[in-house]
PDB file of C-alpha atoms and ligand atoms in Angstrom:
ATOM      1  CA  MET K   1      89.780 111.582  89.423  1.00  0.00           C
ATOM      2  CA  THR K   2      86.975 108.775  88.378  1.00  0.00           C
ATOM      3  CA  LYS K   3      85.040 106.714  90.022  1.00  0.00           C
ATOM      4  CA  PRO K   4      86.683 103.573  90.438  1.00  0.00           C
ATOM      5  CA  VAL K   5      85.181 100.277  88.250  1.00  0.00           C
ATOM      6  CA  ALA K   6      82.561  98.596  89.624  1.00  0.00           C
ATOM      7  CA  ALA K   7      84.064  95.035  89.152  1.00  0.00           C
ATOM      8  CA  LEU K   8      81.178  92.950  88.690  1.00  0.00           C
ATOM      9  CA  PHE K   9      83.276  89.361  88.983  1.00  0.00           C
ATOM     10  CA  ARG K  10      83.626  90.188  92.202  1.00  0.00           C
ATOM     11  CA  ASP K  11      79.715  90.031  93.222  1.00  0.00           C
ATOM     12  CA  ASP K  12      78.664  87.299  90.660  1.00  0.00           C
ATOM     13  CA  PHE K  13      81.772  84.613  88.887  1.00  0.00           C
ATOM     14  CA  TYR K  14      79.112  83.751  86.292  1.00  0.00           C
ATOM     15  CA  LEU K  15      78.519  86.545  84.381  1.00  0.00           C
ATOM     16  CA  SER K  16      79.713  86.381  81.246  1.00  0.00           C
ATOM     17  CA  THR K  17      78.368  89.665  79.312  1.00  0.00           C
ATOM     18  CA  ALA K  18      77.559  93.478  80.670  1.00  0.00           C
ATOM     19  CA  GLU K  19      77.333  96.552  79.536  1.00  0.00           C
ATOM     20  CA  ALA K  20      79.605  99.409  80.035  1.00  0.00           C
ATOM     21  CA  VAL K  21      80.876 102.765  79.227  1.00  0.00           C
ATOM     22  CA  VAL K  22      84.180 103.584  78.187  1.00  0.00           C
ATOM     23  CA  THR K  23      85.864 106.074  80.880  1.00  0.00           C
ATOM     24  CA  ALA K  24      89.840 106.589  79.576  1.00  0.00           C
ATOM     25  CA  VAL K  25      91.351 105.036  76.308  1.00  0.00           C
ATOM     26  CA  HIS K  26      95.676 105.585  77.177  1.00  0.00           C
ATOM     27  CA  GLU K  27      98.048 105.973  74.520  1.00  0.00           C
ATOM     28  CA  ASP K  28      99.053 102.572  74.941  1.00  0.00           C
ATOM     29  CA  GLY K  29      95.559 101.129  73.653  1.00  0.00           C
ATOM     30  CA  GLY K  30      94.524 100.600  77.197  1.00  0.00           C
ATOM     31  CA  ILE K  31      90.855 100.682  77.681  1.00  0.00           C
ATOM     32  CA  GLU K  32      89.019 101.436  81.205  1.00  0.00           C
ATOM     33  CA  LEU K  33      85.515 100.974  81.595  1.00  0.00           C
ATOM     34  CA  ASP K  34      82.861 102.032  83.993  1.00  0.00           C
ATOM     35  CA  GLN K  35      82.036  98.739  84.923  1.00  0.00           C
ATOM     36  CA  THR K  36      83.236  95.042  84.078  1.00  0.00           C
ATOM     37  CA  CYS K  37      82.875  91.296  83.999  1.00  0.00           C
ATOM     38  CA  PHE K  38      86.705  90.639  83.152  1.00  0.00           C
ATOM     39  CA  TYR K  39      88.895  89.051  86.044  1.00  0.00           C
ATOM     40  CA  ALA K  40      91.245  90.814  85.816  1.00  0.00           C
ATOM     41  CA  THR K  41      95.209  88.980  86.852  1.00  0.00           C
ATOM     42  CA  SER K  42      95.561  88.478  90.546  1.00  0.00           C
ATOM     43  CA  GLY K  43      95.844  85.994  93.103  1.00  0.00           C
ATOM     44  CA  GLY K  44      97.616  83.406  90.505  1.00  0.00           C
ATOM     45  CA  GLN K  45      94.634  83.805  88.230  1.00  0.00           C
ATOM     46  CA  PRO K  46      95.187  84.588  85.072  1.00  0.00           C
ATOM     47  CA  GLY K  47      93.194  87.889  82.957  1.00  0.00           C
ATOM     48  CA  ASP K  48      90.357  87.109  81.442  1.00  0.00           C
ATOM     49  CA  THR K  49      90.191  87.348  77.533  1.00  0.00           C
ATOM     50  CA  GLY K  50      86.938  87.767  74.951  1.00  0.00           C
ATOM     51  CA  PHE K  51      85.739  91.001  73.123  1.00  0.00           C
ATOM     52  CA  LEU K  52      84.460  94.083  73.224  1.00  0.00           C
ATOM     53  CA  GLU K  53      81.074  94.535  70.830  1.00  0.00           C
ATOM     54  CA  ARG K  54      80.819  97.871  69.557  1.00  0.00           C
ATOM     55  CA  ALA K  55      77.330  99.406  68.732  1.00  0.00           C
ATOM     56  CA  ASP K  56      77.973  98.314  64.807  1.00  0.00           C
ATOM     57  CA  GLY K  57      78.214  94.893  65.659  1.00  0.00           C
ATOM     58  CA  SER K  58      82.198  95.052  65.562  1.00  0.00           C
ATOM     59  CA  ARG K  59      84.256  92.780  67.957  1.00  0.00           C
ATOM     60  CA  ILE K  60      87.338  94.441  69.658  1.00  0.00           C
ATOM     61  CA  VAL K  61      89.526  91.239  70.792  1.00  0.00           C
ATOM     62  CA  LEU K  62      91.193  91.252  74.204  1.00  0.00           C
ATOM     63  CA  GLY K  63      93.987  89.925  75.664  1.00  0.00           C
ATOM     64  CA  PRO K  64      94.413  88.896  79.273  1.00  0.00           C
ATOM     65  CA  THR K  65      92.502  91.869  81.359  1.00  0.00           C
ATOM     66  CA  ALA K  66      95.443  93.615  83.925  1.00  0.00           C
ATOM     67  CA  HIS K  67      95.314  95.693  86.932  1.00  0.00           C
ATOM     68  CA  GLY K  68      96.818  99.362  86.438  1.00  0.00           C
ATOM     69  CA  PRO K  69      99.145 100.500  89.356  1.00  0.00           C
ATOM     70  CA  THR K  70      96.302  99.960  91.371  1.00  0.00           C
ATOM     71  CA  LYS K  71      93.593  97.504  92.202  1.00  0.00           C
ATOM     72  CA  ASP K  72      90.902 100.086  91.333  1.00  0.00           C
ATOM     73  CA  ILE K  73      92.118 100.157  87.779  1.00  0.00           C
ATOM     74  CA  ILE K  74      91.567  97.971  85.557  1.00  0.00           C
ATOM     75  CA  ILE K  75      92.917  97.600  82.040  1.00  0.00           C
ATOM     76  CA  HIS K  76      91.424  95.871  78.970  1.00  0.00           C
ATOM     77  CA  ARG K  77      93.739  95.228  76.458  1.00  0.00           C
ATOM     78  CA  PRO K  78      93.617  94.885  72.801  1.00  0.00           C
ATOM     79  CA  LEU K  79      95.441  92.204  70.343  1.00  0.00           C
ATOM     80  CA  GLU K  80      95.614  94.460  67.851  1.00  0.00           C
ATOM     81  CA  SER K  81      96.116  98.353  67.905  1.00  0.00           C
ATOM     82  CA  GLY K  82      93.962 100.640  65.953  1.00  0.00           C
ATOM     83  CA  LEU K  83      90.519  99.634  66.921  1.00  0.00           C
ATOM     84  CA  LEU K  84      90.073 101.961  69.787  1.00  0.00           C
ATOM     85  CA  PRO K  85      86.807 103.250  71.038  1.00  0.00           C
ATOM     86  CA  SER K  86      86.460 106.576  71.986  1.00  0.00           C
ATOM     87  CA  VAL K  87      85.678 108.134  75.265  1.00  0.00           C
ATOM     88  CA  GLY K  88      81.745 107.863  76.339  1.00  0.00           C
ATOM     89  CA  GLU K  89      80.925 105.032  74.039  1.00  0.00           C
ATOM     90  CA  LYS K  90      78.990 102.115  74.687  1.00  0.00           C
ATOM     91  CA  LEU K  91      80.172  98.767  74.740  1.00  0.00           C
ATOM     92  CA  VAL K  92      79.036  95.549  75.191  1.00  0.00           C
ATOM     93  CA  LEU K  93      81.384  93.006  76.782  1.00  0.00           C
ATOM     94  CA  HIS K  94      81.757  89.293  75.979  1.00  0.00           C
ATOM     95  CA  VAL K  95      84.338  87.423  78.520  1.00  0.00           C
ATOM     96  CA  ASP K  96      86.260  84.373  76.763  1.00  0.00           C
ATOM     97  CA  TRP K  97      83.198  82.321  79.108  1.00  0.00           C
ATOM     98  CA  PRO K  98      84.257  78.377  78.388  1.00  0.00           C
ATOM     99  CA  ARG K  99      88.458  79.593  79.008  1.00  0.00           C
ATOM    100  CA  ARG K 100      86.909  81.573  82.181  1.00  0.00           C
ATOM    101  CA  TYR K 101      85.160  78.513  83.321  1.00  0.00           C
ATOM    102  CA  ARG K 102      87.611  76.162  83.462  1.00  0.00           C
ATOM    103  CA  LEU K 103      90.057  78.936  85.341  1.00  0.00           C
ATOM    104  CA  MET K 104      87.151  78.773  87.726  1.00  0.00           C
ATOM    105  CA  ARG K 105      86.988  75.079  88.203  1.00  0.00           C
ATOM    106  CA  MET K 106      90.954  74.377  88.260  1.00  0.00           C
ATOM    107  CA  HIS K 107      90.792  77.404  91.374  1.00  0.00           C
ATOM    108  CA  THR K 108      88.324  76.036  93.172  1.00  0.00           C
ATOM    109  CA  ALA K 109      90.818  72.424  92.884  1.00  0.00           C
ATOM    110  CA  CYS K 110      93.265  74.630  94.649  1.00  0.00           C
ATOM    111  CA  HIS K 111      91.420  75.696  97.326  1.00  0.00           C
ATOM    112  CA  LEU K 112      90.333  71.848  97.597  1.00  0.00           C
ATOM    113  CA  LEU K 113      94.071  70.975  97.245  1.00  0.00           C
ATOM    114  CA  SER K 114      94.671  72.663 100.382  1.00  0.00           C
ATOM    115  CA  VAL K 115      92.648  71.376 101.906  1.00  0.00           C
ATOM    116  CA  VAL K 116      93.962  67.584 101.775  1.00  0.00           C
ATOM    117  CA  CYS K 117      97.828  68.626 101.920  1.00  0.00           C
ATOM    118  CA  PRO K 118      97.393  71.259 105.169  1.00  0.00           C
ATOM    119  CA  PHE K 119     100.885  73.130 104.548  1.00  0.00           C
ATOM    120  CA  PRO K 120     101.795  76.779 104.032  1.00  0.00           C
ATOM    121  CA  ILE K 121     101.483  77.355 100.259  1.00  0.00           C
ATOM    122  CA  THR K 122     104.328  79.001  99.204  1.00  0.00           C
ATOM    123  CA  GLY K 123     103.044  79.861  95.594  1.00  0.00           C
ATOM    124  CA  ALA K 124     100.170  79.064  93.035  1.00  0.00           C
ATOM    125  CA  ALA K 125      99.497  79.567  89.284  1.00  0.00           C
ATOM    126  CA  VAL K 126      96.037  78.374  88.077  1.00  0.00           C
ATOM    127  CA  GLY K 127      96.226  77.360  84.394  1.00  0.00           C
ATOM    128  CA  GLU K 128      93.503  76.302  81.588  1.00  0.00           C
ATOM    129  CA  GLU K 129      94.963  73.248  81.248  1.00  0.00           C
ATOM    130  CA  GLU K 130      97.154  72.322  84.509  1.00  0.00           C
ATOM    131  CA  SER K 131      97.650  74.209  88.169  1.00  0.00           C
ATOM    132  CA  ARG K 132     100.602  73.930  90.338  1.00  0.00           C
ATOM    133  CA  VAL K 133     100.803  74.753  93.997  1.00  0.00           C
ATOM    134  CA  ASP K 134     103.941  74.760  96.635  1.00  0.00           C
ATOM    135  CA  PHE K 135     103.800  73.896  99.511  1.00  0.00           C
ATOM    136  CA  ASP K 136     106.240  74.078 102.645  1.00  0.00           C
ATOM    137  CA  MET K 137     106.389  70.540 103.463  1.00  0.00           C
ATOM    138  CA  SER K 138     109.406  67.999 103.588  1.00  0.00           C
ATOM    139  CA  GLU K 139     106.690  65.090 103.910  1.00  0.00           C
ATOM    140  CA  THR K 140     106.460  62.570 101.153  1.00  0.00           C
ATOM    141  CA  ILE K 141     102.814  62.241 100.090  1.00  0.00           C
ATOM    142  CA  ASP K 142     101.616  59.495  97.256  1.00  0.00           C
ATOM    143  CA  ARG K 143     100.288  61.219  94.489  1.00  0.00           C
ATOM    144  CA  ASP K 144      97.042  58.613  94.311  1.00  0.00           C
ATOM    145  CA  GLU K 145      96.132  59.415  97.612  1.00  0.00           C
ATOM    146  CA  VAL K 146      95.864  62.689  97.067  1.00  0.00           C
ATOM    147  CA  THR K 147      93.557  62.527  94.038  1.00  0.00           C
ATOM    148  CA  ALA K 148      91.348  59.994  95.837  1.00  0.00           C
ATOM    149  CA  ARG K 149      91.014  62.612  98.514  1.00  0.00           C
ATOM    150  CA  LEU K 150      90.606  65.284  96.240  1.00  0.00           C
ATOM    151  CA  MET K 151      88.399  63.729  94.302  1.00  0.00           C
ATOM    152  CA  GLN K 152      85.971  62.730  97.038  1.00  0.00           C
ATOM    153  CA  LEU K 153      85.844  66.109  97.763  1.00  0.00           C
ATOM    154  CA  VAL K 154      85.119  66.732  94.392  1.00  0.00           C
ATOM    155  CA  ASP K 155      81.641  64.327  94.118  1.00  0.00           C
ATOM    156  CA  GLU K 156      80.594  65.181  98.140  1.00  0.00           C
ATOM    157  CA  ASN K 157      79.767  68.413  96.076  1.00  0.00           C
ATOM    158  CA  HIS K 158      80.162  70.844  98.944  1.00  0.00           C
ATOM    159  CA  PRO K 159      78.713  74.518  98.374  1.00  0.00           C
ATOM    160  CA  VAL K 160      81.828  77.396  97.516  1.00  0.00           C
ATOM    161  CA  TYR K 161      80.426  80.852  98.170  1.00  0.00           C
ATOM    162  CA  VAL K 162      81.794  84.426  99.146  1.00  0.00           C
ATOM    163  CA  GLN K 163      82.220  85.997 102.622  1.00  0.00           C
ATOM    164  CA  TRP K 164      83.096  89.420 103.399  1.00  0.00           C
ATOM    165  CA  ILE K 165      85.146  90.281 105.823  1.00  0.00           C
ATOM    166  CA  THR K 166      86.644  94.040 106.691  1.00  0.00           C
ATOM    167  CA  ASP K 167      90.466  94.162 106.801  1.00  0.00           C
ATOM    168  CA  GLU K 168      90.633  94.747 110.466  1.00  0.00           C
ATOM    169  CA  GLU K 169      88.828  91.252 111.183  1.00  0.00           C
ATOM    170  CA  LEU K 170      91.375  89.616 109.215  1.00  0.00           C
ATOM    171  CA  ALA K 171      94.681  91.656 110.657  1.00  0.00           C
ATOM    172  CA  ALA K 172      92.994  90.316 114.096  1.00  0.00           C
ATOM    173  CA  ASN K 173      92.961  86.558 112.655  1.00  0.00           C
ATOM    174  CA  PRO K 174      95.870  86.309 110.844  1.00  0.00           C
ATOM    175  CA  GLY K 175      95.495  81.884 111.032  1.00  0.00           C
ATOM    176  CA  ILE K 176      92.824  82.185 108.627  1.00  0.00           C
ATOM    177  CA  VAL K 177      95.657  83.086 105.769  1.00  0.00           C
ATOM    178  CA  LYS K 178      96.935  79.527 104.369  1.00  0.00           C
ATOM    179  CA  SER K 179      99.642  81.723 101.974  1.00  0.00           C
ATOM    180  CA  LYS K 180     103.397  82.342 102.991  1.00  0.00           C
ATOM    181  CA  ASN K 181     104.395  84.539 100.109  1.00  0.00           C
ATOM    182  CA  VAL K 182     100.710  85.359  98.375  1.00  0.00           C
ATOM    183  CA  ARG K 183      99.141  88.213 100.149  1.00  0.00           C
ATOM    184  CA  PRO K 184      95.150  88.673 100.626  1.00  0.00           C
ATOM    185  CA  PRO K 185      93.738  90.598  99.034  1.00  0.00           C
ATOM    186  CA  MET K 186      93.630  93.989 101.274  1.00  0.00           C
ATOM    187  CA  GLY K 187      93.442  97.555 100.629  1.00  0.00           C
ATOM    188  CA  LEU K 188      90.028  97.663  99.754  1.00  0.00           C
ATOM    189  CA  GLY K 189      88.326  98.205 103.072  1.00  0.00           C
ATOM    190  CA  ARG K 190      87.182  94.238 102.431  1.00  0.00           C
ATOM    191  CA  VAL K 191      88.171  91.030 102.175  1.00  0.00           C
ATOM    192  CA  SER K 192      86.591  88.246 100.333  1.00  0.00           C
ATOM    193  CA  LEU K 193      86.720  85.031 101.861  1.00  0.00           C
ATOM    194  CA  VAL K 194      86.311  81.725  99.534  1.00  0.00           C
ATOM    195  CA  CYS K 195      84.148  79.476 101.713  1.00  0.00           C
ATOM    196  CA  ILE K 196      84.026  75.651 101.049  1.00  0.00           C
ATOM    197  CA  GLY K 197      81.042  73.625 102.645  1.00  0.00           C
ATOM    198  CA  GLU K 198      77.968  74.375 104.934  1.00  0.00           C
ATOM    199  CA  ASN K 199      79.372  76.785 107.822  1.00  0.00           C
ATOM    200  CA  SER K 200      82.953  76.588 106.177  1.00  0.00           C
ATOM    201  CA  ALA K 201      83.616  73.292 107.248  1.00  0.00           C
ATOM    202  CA  ILE K 202      85.839  72.372 104.680  1.00  0.00           C
ATOM    203  CA  ASP K 203      87.604  75.374 103.968  1.00  0.00           C
ATOM    204  CA  SER K 204      87.534  78.997 104.222  1.00  0.00           C
ATOM    205  CA  GLN K 205      90.114  81.034 102.281  1.00  0.00           C
ATOM    206  CA  PRO K 206      91.622  84.955 101.923  1.00  0.00           C
ATOM    207  CA  CYS K 207      90.941  84.822  97.986  1.00  0.00           C
ATOM    208  CA  GLY K 208      89.830  87.044  95.114  1.00  0.00           C
ATOM    209  CA  GLY K 209      89.555  85.026  92.791  1.00  0.00           C
ATOM    210  CA  THR K 210      86.351  83.522  90.763  1.00  0.00           C
ATOM    211  CA  HIS K 211      85.078  80.186  91.869  1.00  0.00           C
ATOM    212  CA  VAL K 212      82.452  77.399  91.482  1.00  0.00           C
ATOM    213  CA  SER K 213      79.577  77.601  93.433  1.00  0.00           C
ATOM    214  CA  GLU K 214      80.023  73.699  93.909  1.00  0.00           C
ATOM    215  CA  THR K 215      83.161  70.842  94.424  1.00  0.00           C
ATOM    216  CA  GLN K 216      80.783  68.896  91.865  1.00  0.00           C
ATOM    217  CA  GLU K 217      81.279  71.021  88.977  1.00  0.00           C
ATOM    218  CA  VAL K 218      85.044  70.674  89.093  1.00  0.00           C
ATOM    219  CA  GLY K 219      84.758  67.642  87.603  1.00  0.00           C
ATOM    220  CA  ALA K 220      87.162  65.129  87.321  1.00  0.00           C
ATOM    221  CA  ILE K 221      91.075  66.405  88.816  1.00  0.00           C
ATOM    222  CA  HIS K 222      94.091  64.102  89.225  1.00  0.00           C
ATOM    223  CA  ILE K 223      97.568  65.273  90.596  1.00  0.00           C
ATOM    224  CA  SER K 224      99.829  64.440  87.548  1.00  0.00           C
ATOM    225  CA  LYS K 225     103.141  65.224  89.301  1.00  0.00           C
ATOM    226  CA  ILE K 226     104.672  65.825  92.502  1.00  0.00           C
ATOM    227  CA  GLU K 227     107.874  67.839  92.275  1.00  0.00           C
ATOM    228  CA  LYS K 228     110.707  67.924  94.786  1.00  0.00           C
ATOM    229  CA  LYS K 229     111.808  72.004  95.111  1.00  0.00           C
ATOM    230  CA  GLY K 230     114.128  72.262  97.551  1.00  0.00           C
ATOM    231  CA  LYS K 231     114.274  70.087 101.154  1.00  0.00           C
ATOM    232  CA  GLU K 232     111.128  72.033 101.931  1.00  0.00           C
ATOM    233  CA  ASN K 233     109.199  72.688  99.307  1.00  0.00           C
ATOM    234  CA  ARG K 234     106.622  70.234  97.098  1.00  0.00           C
ATOM    235  CA  ARG K 235     105.524  71.607  93.495  1.00  0.00           C
ATOM    236  CA  PHE K 236     101.774  70.012  92.917  1.00  0.00           C
ATOM    237  CA  ARG K 237     100.540  70.292  89.481  1.00  0.00           C
ATOM    238  CA  ILE K 238      96.891  69.399  88.786  1.00  0.00           C
ATOM    239  CA  LYS K 239      95.357  68.231  85.833  1.00  0.00           C
ATOM    240  CA  PHE K 240      91.514  67.794  84.034  1.00  0.00           C
ATOM    241  CA  GLY K 241      90.519  64.330  83.348  1.00  0.00           C
ATOM    242  CA  SER K 242      91.412  60.930  85.101  1.00  0.00           C
ATOM    243  CA  PRO K 243      94.875  59.729  85.626  1.00  0.00           C
ATOM    244  CA  ASP K 244      96.574  57.789  83.114  1.00  0.00           C
ATOM    245  CA  PRO K 245      95.873  54.164  83.876  1.00  0.00           C
ATOM    246  CA  ALA K 246      99.586  52.633  85.298  1.00  0.00           C
ATOM    247  CA  PRO K 247     101.697  51.036  82.632  1.00  0.00           C
TER     248      PRO K 247
HETATM  249 ZN1   ZN N 301      92.024  81.541  95.487  1.00  0.00          ZN
END
């Protein structure tokens, strides 16, 4: 049994490169490392892409990083076969930072949306260009008003930070979980709470994703669409930039 991978992204969301040693190479090309700054797909946030740099300078380009059968396993997946490192080989990891940073800005934007729309979340997907959050709600809500309130939270530049609590503390406080269907990242003995505002004044939410460190970094965003998905479900789409001017 090898040691579980050290998931460096959990303690430093801004770490884009690191050194690592190959601990396993699977038959299908999946690569395991002793430590990694590559975020693995979970909680609605896509896994990181980028490349592994070998001692001779050559690159192994990676598709989205994913978990193995358990959260202790992180699989780095080369886009091309035939360029596999060997176990014990030292590599330098390079996350595609512009892409990851957009995903971080978007993920924090999704949390801000859950502040503006305080309804149970039934689904979410963070994307580079567009994100969506589904709410269990029947109310009609004005798109431009939601955008204005989101941008107010962005402009107020609240700090965003992580607090760790134990699985038991979370189990004792079920009220802090906003997702109905998405289970909080439990099972590691501790759960990360993503907090927004001094003393979590704006929000705190169990989440294993990566976030910017203050809300101004989210930048200009807007609600591009609110769709009715059934009687009690509303799908909100968030995009970067200012809304298109009214026709
Ligand atoms: Zn989240």
